[in-house]
mmCIF file of C-alpha atoms in Angstrom:
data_model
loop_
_atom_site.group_PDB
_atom_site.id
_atom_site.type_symbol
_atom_site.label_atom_id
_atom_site.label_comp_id
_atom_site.label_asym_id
_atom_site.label_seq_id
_atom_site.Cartn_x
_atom_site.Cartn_y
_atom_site.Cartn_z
ATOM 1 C CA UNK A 1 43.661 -75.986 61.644
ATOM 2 C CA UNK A 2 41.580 -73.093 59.982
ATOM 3 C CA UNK A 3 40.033 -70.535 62.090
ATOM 4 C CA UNK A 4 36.887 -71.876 59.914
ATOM 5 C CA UNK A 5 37.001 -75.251 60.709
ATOM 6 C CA UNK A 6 38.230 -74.468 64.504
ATOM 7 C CA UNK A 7 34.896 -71.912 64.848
ATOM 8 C CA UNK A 8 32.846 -74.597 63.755
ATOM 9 C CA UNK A 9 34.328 -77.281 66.692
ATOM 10 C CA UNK A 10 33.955 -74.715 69.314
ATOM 11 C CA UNK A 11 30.406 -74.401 68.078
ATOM 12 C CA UNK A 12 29.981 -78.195 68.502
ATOM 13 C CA UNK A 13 31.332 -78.136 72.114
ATOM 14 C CA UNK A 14 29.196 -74.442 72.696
ATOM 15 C CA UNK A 15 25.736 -76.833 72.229
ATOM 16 C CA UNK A 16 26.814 -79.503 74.186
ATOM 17 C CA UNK A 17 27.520 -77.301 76.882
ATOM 18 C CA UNK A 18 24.669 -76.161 76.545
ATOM 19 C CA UNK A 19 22.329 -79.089 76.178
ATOM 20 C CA UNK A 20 24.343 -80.583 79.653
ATOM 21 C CA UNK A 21 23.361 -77.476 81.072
ATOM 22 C CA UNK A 22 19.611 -77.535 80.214
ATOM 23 C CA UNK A 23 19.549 -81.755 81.400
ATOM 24 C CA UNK A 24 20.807 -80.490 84.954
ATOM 25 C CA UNK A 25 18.828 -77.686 85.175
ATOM 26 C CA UNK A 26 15.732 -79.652 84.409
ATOM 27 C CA UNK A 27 16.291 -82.717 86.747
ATOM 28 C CA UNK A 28 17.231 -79.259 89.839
ATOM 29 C CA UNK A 29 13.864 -77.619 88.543
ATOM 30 C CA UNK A 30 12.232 -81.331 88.801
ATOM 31 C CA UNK A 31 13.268 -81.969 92.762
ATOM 32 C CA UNK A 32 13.319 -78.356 93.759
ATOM 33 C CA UNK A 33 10.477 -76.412 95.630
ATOM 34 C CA UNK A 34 7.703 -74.881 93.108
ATOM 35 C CA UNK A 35 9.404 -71.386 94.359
ATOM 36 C CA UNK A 36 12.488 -71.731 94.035
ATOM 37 C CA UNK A 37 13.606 -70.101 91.012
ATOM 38 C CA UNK A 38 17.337 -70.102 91.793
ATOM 39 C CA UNK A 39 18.268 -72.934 94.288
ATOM 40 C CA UNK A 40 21.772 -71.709 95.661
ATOM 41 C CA UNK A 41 22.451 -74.592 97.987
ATOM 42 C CA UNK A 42 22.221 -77.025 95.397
ATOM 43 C CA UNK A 43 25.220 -78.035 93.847
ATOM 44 C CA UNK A 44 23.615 -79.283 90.500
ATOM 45 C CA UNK A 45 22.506 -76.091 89.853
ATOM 46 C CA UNK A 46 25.726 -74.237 90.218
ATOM 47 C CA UNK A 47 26.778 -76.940 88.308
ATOM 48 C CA UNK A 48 24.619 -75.986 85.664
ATOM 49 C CA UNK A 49 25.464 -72.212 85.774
ATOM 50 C CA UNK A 50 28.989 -73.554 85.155
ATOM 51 C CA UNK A 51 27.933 -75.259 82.214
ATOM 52 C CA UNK A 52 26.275 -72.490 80.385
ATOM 53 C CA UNK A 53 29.141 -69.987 81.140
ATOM 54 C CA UNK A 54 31.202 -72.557 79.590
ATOM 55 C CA UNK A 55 28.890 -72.815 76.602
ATOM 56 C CA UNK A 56 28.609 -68.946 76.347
ATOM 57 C CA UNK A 57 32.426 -68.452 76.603
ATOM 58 C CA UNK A 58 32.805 -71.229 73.448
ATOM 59 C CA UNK A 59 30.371 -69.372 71.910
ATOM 60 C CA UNK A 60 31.752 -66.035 71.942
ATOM 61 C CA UNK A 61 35.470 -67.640 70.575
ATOM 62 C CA UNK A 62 33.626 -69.673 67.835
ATOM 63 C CA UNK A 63 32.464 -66.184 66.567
ATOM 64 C CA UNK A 64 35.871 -64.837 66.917
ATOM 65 C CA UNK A 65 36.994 -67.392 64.607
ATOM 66 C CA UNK A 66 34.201 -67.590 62.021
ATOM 67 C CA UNK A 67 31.155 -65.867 60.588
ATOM 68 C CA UNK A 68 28.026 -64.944 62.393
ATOM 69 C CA UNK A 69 25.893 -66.754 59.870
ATOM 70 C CA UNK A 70 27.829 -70.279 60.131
ATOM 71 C CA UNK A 71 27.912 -70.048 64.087
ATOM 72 C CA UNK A 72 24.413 -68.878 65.314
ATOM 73 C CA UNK A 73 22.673 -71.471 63.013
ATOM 74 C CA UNK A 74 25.309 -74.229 65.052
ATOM 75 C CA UNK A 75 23.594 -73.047 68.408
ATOM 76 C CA UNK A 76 20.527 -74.360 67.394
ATOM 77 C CA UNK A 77 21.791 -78.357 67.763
ATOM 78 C CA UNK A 78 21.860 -77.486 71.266
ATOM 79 C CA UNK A 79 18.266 -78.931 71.298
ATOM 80 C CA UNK A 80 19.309 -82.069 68.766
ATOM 81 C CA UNK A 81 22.120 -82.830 71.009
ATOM 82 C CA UNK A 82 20.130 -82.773 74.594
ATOM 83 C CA UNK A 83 17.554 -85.406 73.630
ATOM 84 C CA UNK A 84 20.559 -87.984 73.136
ATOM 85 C CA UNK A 85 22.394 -87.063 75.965
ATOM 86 C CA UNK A 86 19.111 -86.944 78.253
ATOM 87 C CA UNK A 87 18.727 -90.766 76.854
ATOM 88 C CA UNK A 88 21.974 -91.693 77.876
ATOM 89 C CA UNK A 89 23.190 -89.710 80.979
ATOM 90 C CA UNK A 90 19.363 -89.859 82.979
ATOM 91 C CA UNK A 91 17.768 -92.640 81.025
ATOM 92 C CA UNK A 92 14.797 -90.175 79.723
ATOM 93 C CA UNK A 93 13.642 -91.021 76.543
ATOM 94 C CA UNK A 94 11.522 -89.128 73.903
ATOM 95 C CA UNK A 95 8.817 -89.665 71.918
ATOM 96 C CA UNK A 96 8.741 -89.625 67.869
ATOM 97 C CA UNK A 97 6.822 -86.059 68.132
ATOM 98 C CA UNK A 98 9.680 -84.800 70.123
ATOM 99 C CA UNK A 99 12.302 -85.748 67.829
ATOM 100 C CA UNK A 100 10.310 -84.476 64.887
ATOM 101 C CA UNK A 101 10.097 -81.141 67.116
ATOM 102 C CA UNK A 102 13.514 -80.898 67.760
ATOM 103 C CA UNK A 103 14.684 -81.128 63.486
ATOM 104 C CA UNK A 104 11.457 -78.755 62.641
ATOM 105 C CA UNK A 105 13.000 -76.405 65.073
ATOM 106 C CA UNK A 106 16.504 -76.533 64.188
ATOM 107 C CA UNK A 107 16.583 -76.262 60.953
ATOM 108 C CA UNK A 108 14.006 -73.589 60.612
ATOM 109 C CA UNK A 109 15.807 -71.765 62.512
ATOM 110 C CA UNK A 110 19.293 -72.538 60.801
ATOM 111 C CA UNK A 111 17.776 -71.283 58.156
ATOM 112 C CA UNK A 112 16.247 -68.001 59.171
ATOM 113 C CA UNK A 113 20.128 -67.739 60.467
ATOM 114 C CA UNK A 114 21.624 -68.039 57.163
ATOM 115 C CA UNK A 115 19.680 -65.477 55.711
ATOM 116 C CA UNK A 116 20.331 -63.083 57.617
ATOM 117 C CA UNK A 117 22.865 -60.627 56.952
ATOM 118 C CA UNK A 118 24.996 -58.508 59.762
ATOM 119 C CA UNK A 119 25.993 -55.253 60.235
ATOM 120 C CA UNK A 120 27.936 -52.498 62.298
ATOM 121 C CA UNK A 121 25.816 -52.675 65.951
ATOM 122 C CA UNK A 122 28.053 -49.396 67.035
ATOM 123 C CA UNK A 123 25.900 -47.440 64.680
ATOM 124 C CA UNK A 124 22.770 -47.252 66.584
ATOM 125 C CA UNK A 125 23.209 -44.585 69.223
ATOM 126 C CA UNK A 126 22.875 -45.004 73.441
ATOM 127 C CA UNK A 127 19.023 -43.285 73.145
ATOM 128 C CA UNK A 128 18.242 -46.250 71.521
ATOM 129 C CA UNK A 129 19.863 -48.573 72.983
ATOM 130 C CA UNK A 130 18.318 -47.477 76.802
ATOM 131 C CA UNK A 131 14.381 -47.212 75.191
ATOM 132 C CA UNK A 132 15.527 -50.730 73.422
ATOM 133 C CA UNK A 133 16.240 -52.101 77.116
ATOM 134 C CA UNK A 134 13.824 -50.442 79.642
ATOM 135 C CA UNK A 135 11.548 -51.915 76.514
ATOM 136 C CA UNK A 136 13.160 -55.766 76.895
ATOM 137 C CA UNK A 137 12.761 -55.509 80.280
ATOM 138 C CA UNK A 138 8.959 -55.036 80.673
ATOM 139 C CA UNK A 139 8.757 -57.438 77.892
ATOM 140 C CA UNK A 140 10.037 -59.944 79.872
ATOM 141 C CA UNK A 141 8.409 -58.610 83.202
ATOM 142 C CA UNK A 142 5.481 -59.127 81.339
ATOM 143 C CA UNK A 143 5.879 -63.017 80.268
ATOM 144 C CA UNK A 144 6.950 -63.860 83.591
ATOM 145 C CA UNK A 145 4.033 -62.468 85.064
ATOM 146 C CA UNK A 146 1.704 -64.145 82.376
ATOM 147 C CA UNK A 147 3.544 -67.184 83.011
ATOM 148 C CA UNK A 148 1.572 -66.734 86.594
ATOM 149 C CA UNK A 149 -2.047 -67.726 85.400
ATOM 150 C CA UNK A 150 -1.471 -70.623 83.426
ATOM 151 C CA UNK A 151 -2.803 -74.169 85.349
ATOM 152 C CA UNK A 152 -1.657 -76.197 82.695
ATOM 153 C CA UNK A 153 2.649 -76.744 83.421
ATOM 154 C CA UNK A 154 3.398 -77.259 79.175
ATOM 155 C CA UNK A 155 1.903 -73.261 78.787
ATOM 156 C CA UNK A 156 3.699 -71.789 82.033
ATOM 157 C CA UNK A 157 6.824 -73.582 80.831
ATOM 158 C CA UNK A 158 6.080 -71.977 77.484
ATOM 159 C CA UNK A 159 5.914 -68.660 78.345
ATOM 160 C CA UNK A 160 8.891 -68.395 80.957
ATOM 161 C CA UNK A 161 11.253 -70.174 78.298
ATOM 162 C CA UNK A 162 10.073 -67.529 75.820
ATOM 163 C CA UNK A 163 10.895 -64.680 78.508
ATOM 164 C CA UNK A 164 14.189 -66.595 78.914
ATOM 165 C CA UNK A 165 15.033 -66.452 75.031
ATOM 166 C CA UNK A 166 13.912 -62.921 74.889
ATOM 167 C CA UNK A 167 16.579 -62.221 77.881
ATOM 168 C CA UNK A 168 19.406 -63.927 76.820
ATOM 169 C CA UNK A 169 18.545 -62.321 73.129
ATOM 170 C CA UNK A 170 18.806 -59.229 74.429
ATOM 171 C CA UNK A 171 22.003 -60.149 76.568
ATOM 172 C CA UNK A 172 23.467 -61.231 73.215
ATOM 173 C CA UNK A 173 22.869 -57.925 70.894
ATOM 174 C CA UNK A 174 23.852 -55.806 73.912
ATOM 175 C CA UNK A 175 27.000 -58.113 74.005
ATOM 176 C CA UNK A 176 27.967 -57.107 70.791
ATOM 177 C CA UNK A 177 27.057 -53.310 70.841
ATOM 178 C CA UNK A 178 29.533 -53.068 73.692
ATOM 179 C CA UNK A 179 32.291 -55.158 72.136
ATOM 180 C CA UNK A 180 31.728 -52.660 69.290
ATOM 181 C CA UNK A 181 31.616 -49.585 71.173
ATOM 182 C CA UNK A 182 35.009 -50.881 73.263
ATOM 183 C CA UNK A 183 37.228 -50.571 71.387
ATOM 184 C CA UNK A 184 36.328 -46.933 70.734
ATOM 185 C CA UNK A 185 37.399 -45.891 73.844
ATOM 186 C CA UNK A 186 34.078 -45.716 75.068
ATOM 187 C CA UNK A 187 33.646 -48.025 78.263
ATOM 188 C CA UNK A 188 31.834 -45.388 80.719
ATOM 189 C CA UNK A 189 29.400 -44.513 78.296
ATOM 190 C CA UNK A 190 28.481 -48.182 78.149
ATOM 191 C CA UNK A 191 28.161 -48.459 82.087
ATOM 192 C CA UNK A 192 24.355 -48.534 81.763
ATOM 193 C CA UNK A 193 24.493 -51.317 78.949
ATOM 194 C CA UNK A 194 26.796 -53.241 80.798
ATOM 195 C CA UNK A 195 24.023 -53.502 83.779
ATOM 196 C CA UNK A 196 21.642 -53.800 81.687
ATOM 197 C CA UNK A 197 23.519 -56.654 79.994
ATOM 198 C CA UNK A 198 24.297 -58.177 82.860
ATOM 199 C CA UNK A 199 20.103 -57.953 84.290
ATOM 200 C CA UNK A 200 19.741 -59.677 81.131
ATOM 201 C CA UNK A 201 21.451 -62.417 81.624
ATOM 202 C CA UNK A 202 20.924 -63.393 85.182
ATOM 203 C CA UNK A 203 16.831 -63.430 84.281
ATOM 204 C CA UNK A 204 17.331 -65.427 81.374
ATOM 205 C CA UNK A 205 19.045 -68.058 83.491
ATOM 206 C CA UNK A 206 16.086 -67.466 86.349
ATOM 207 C CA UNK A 207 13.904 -68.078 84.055
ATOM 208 C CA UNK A 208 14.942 -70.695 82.175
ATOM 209 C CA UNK A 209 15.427 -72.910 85.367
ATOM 210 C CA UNK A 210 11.857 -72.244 86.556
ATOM 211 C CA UNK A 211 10.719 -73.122 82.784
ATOM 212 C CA UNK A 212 11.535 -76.901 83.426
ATOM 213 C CA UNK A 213 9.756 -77.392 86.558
ATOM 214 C CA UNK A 214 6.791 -79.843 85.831
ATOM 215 C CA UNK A 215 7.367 -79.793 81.749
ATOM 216 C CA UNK A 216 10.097 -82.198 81.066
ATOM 217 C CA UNK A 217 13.555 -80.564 78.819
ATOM 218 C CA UNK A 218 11.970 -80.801 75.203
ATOM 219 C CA UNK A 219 9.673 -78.097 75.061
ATOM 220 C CA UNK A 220 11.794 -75.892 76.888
ATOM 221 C CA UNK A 221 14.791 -76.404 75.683
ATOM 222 C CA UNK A 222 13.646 -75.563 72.088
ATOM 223 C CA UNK A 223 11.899 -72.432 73.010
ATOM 224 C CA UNK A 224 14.919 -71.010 74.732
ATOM 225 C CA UNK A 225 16.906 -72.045 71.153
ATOM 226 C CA UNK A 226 14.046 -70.460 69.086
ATOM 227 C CA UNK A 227 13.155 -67.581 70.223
ATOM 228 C CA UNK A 228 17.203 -66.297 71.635
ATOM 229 C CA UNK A 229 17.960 -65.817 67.817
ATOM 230 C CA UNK A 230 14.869 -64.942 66.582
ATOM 231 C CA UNK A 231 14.372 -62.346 68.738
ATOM 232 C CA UNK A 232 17.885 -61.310 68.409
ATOM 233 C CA UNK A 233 17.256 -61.372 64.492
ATOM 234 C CA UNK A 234 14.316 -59.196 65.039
ATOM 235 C CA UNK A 235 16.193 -56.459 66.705
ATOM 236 C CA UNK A 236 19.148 -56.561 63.903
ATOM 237 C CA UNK A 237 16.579 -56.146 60.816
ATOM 238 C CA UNK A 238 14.705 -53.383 62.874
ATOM 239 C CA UNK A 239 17.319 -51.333 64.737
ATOM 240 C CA UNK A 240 20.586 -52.547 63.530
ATOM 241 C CA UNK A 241 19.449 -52.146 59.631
ATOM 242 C CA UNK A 242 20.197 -55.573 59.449
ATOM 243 C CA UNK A 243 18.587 -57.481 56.389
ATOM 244 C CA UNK A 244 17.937 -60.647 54.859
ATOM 245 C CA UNK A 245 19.887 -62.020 51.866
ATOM 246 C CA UNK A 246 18.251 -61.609 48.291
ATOM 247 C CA UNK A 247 15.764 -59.305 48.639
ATOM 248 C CA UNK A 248 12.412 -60.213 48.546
ATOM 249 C CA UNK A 249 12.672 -63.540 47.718
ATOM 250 C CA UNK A 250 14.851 -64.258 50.693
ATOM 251 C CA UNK A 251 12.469 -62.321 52.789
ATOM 252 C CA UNK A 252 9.802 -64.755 51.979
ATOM 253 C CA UNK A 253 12.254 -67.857 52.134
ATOM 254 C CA UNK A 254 13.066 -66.356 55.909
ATOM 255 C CA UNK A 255 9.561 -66.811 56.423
ATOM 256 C CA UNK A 256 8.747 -70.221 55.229
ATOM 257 C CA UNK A 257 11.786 -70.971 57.446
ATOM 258 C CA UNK A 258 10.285 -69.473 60.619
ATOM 259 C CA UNK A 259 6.940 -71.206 60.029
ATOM 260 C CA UNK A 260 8.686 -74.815 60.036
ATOM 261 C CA UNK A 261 10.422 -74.010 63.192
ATOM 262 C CA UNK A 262 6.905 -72.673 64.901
ATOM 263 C CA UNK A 263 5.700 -75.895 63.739
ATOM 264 C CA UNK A 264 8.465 -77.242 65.660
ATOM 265 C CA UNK A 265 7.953 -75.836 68.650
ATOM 266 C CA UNK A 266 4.091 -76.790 68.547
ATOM 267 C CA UNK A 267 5.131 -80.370 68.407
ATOM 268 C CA UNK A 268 7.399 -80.013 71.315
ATOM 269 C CA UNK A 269 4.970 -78.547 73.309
ATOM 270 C CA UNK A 270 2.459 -81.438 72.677
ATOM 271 C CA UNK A 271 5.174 -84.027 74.350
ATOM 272 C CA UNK A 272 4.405 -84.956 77.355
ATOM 273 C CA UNK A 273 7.236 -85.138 79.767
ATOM 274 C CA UNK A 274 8.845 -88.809 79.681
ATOM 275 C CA UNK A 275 8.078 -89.298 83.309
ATOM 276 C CA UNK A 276 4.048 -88.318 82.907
ATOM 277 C CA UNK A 277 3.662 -90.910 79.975
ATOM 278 C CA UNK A 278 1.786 -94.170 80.838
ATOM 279 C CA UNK A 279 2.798 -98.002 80.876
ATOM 280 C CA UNK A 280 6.226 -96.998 81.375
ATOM 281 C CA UNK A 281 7.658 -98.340 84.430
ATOM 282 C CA UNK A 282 11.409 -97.462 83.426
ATOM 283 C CA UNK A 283 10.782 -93.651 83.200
ATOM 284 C CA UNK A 284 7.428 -92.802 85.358
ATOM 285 C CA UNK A 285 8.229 -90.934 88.275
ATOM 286 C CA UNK A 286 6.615 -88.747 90.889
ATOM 287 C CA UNK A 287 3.200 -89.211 92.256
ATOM 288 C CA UNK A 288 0.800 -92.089 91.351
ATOM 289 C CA UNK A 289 -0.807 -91.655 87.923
ATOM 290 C CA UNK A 290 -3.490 -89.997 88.557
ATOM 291 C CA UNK A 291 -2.587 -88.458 91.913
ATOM 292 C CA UNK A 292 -2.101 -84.849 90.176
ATOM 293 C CA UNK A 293 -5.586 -84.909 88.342
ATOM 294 C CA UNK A 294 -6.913 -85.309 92.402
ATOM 295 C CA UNK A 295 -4.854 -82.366 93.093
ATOM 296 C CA UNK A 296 -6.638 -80.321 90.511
ATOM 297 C CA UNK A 297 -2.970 -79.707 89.136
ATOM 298 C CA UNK A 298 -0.716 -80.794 86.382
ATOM 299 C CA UNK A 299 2.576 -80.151 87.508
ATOM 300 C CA UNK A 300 4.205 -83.179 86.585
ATOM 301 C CA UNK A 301 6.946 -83.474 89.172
ATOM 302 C CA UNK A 302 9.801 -86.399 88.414
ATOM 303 C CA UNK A 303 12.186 -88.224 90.358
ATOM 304 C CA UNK A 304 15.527 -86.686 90.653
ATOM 305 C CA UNK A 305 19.004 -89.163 90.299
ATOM 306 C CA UNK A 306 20.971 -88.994 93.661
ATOM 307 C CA UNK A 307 23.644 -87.455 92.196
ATOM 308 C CA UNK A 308 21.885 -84.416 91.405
ATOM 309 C CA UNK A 309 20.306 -84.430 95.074
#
């Protein structure tokens, strides 16, 4: 087997991970407490932690084995693969608009991913790298804490699955400055970027668990896929002297690309969760219809399957 075609099956199995992941996280965020942003005595969710370490350790062979530009653009079926398996595993269907979504978004951002063109992450030196994290991290504090105002659950979800991107984007491109810098000889140096790394990565997975409470996996889901690379992109082509491939005219390609998958994400965000939508007495869950509207509150909540109780 070809380290090619063997980079492009641990891709495959990366996203699935993934996608099982995001399904168990969502039906824990669904039956948890509204504060609970990391429910420890529930197995699910450690379940679900082991699920996306498995996807992240797939992820990190599959670029091992193959290029940057054929693997990161794989990541984004993570989305196209979790619909499916919600379908079949939890019996949660989706609407037309979210599968629409879901292929907007993906290949957008496969092909913002393809244009893009690497480069040496060692070069860019530990001043940098600090400003670039203290930087990521009121970024994110910042989201979260919009995330706070919002009534409406489809724009809190919105903005704590974009804080989750932006933290496991950051996780990533501090990922592979270290792996860089490693085998320099340089592992103390790197101390700081290791805990930063590592602050990274536990809020992304924070915050990507409180990001399906009350919105269903769709919208989420796809955010988290969106904005990871995009962000991730954004840092290369501004402090890793990254670039995109033929000039200008793949410049404005990259763009046309990044509008279809904001388009994308729009339509997810319209979906209603499966369990809020009405005259469906397979998938409606949680209170009465109606009940929330007497609450003054739209936090669809939906019933959980006992195995995940």
């Amino acid at each position: 087997m070809s380290a090619l075609v063997l980079a492009v099956l641990l891709s495959l199995v990366s996203a699935v991970a993934y996608a099982a992941a995001a399904i168990v996280q969502e039906r824990v965020a669904a039956s948890a407490p509204s504060s609970a942003y990391a429910p420890v005595r529930r197995p699910a969710w450690w379940g679900s932690v082991t699920l996306n370490g498995l996807g992240a350790t797939l992820h990190v062979a599959a670029l091992a084995c193959g290029p940057l530009t054929l693997v990161q653009p794989l990541g984004a079926l993570t989305i196209v693969f979790a619909l499916p398996m919600s379908a079949v595993f939890i019996h949660r269907g989706a609407g037309a608009a979210a599968w629409r979504g879901a292929v907007m978004a993906s290949a957008g951002l496969a092909g913002l991913l393809a244009l893009t063109k690497g480069s040496d992450a060692s070069a860019v030196a530990m001043g940098p790298r600090l400003i670039l994290a203290a930087s990521g991290f009121a970024a994110v504090a910042a989201l979260f804490m919009a995330s706070r105002a919002p009534h409406r659950a489809a724009i809190r979800s919105v903005l704590l699955a974009t804080a989750a991107g932006a933290a496991f984007a950051l996780a990533s491109v501090f990922t592979k400055s270290v792996a860089e810098d490693w085998h320099s000889g340089l592992p103390l140096v790197e101390l700081p970027i290791l805990l930063a790394t590592a602050g990274f990565a536990a809020s992304g997975l924070l915050l990507s668990q409180a990001s399906y409470r009350g919105a269903g996996l769709a919208a989420p889901l796809a955010t988290v896929t969106v904005v990871n690379p995009v962000v991730a992109a954004a840092i290369g082509l501004t402090l890793f002297g990254e670039s995109f491939r033929y000039g200008s005219a793949g410049t404005a390609i990259a763009l046309a690309f990044g509008v279809v998958a904001a388009g994308g994400l729009i339509l997810l965000t319209a979906e209603r969760p499966a369990g809020a939508r009405r005259g469906n007495p397979v998938l409606a869950s949680g209170p009465a219809p109606g009940a929330a509207g007497r609450r003054g509150d739209d936090r669809d909540q939906t019933s959980t399957p006992p195995a995940l109780r």
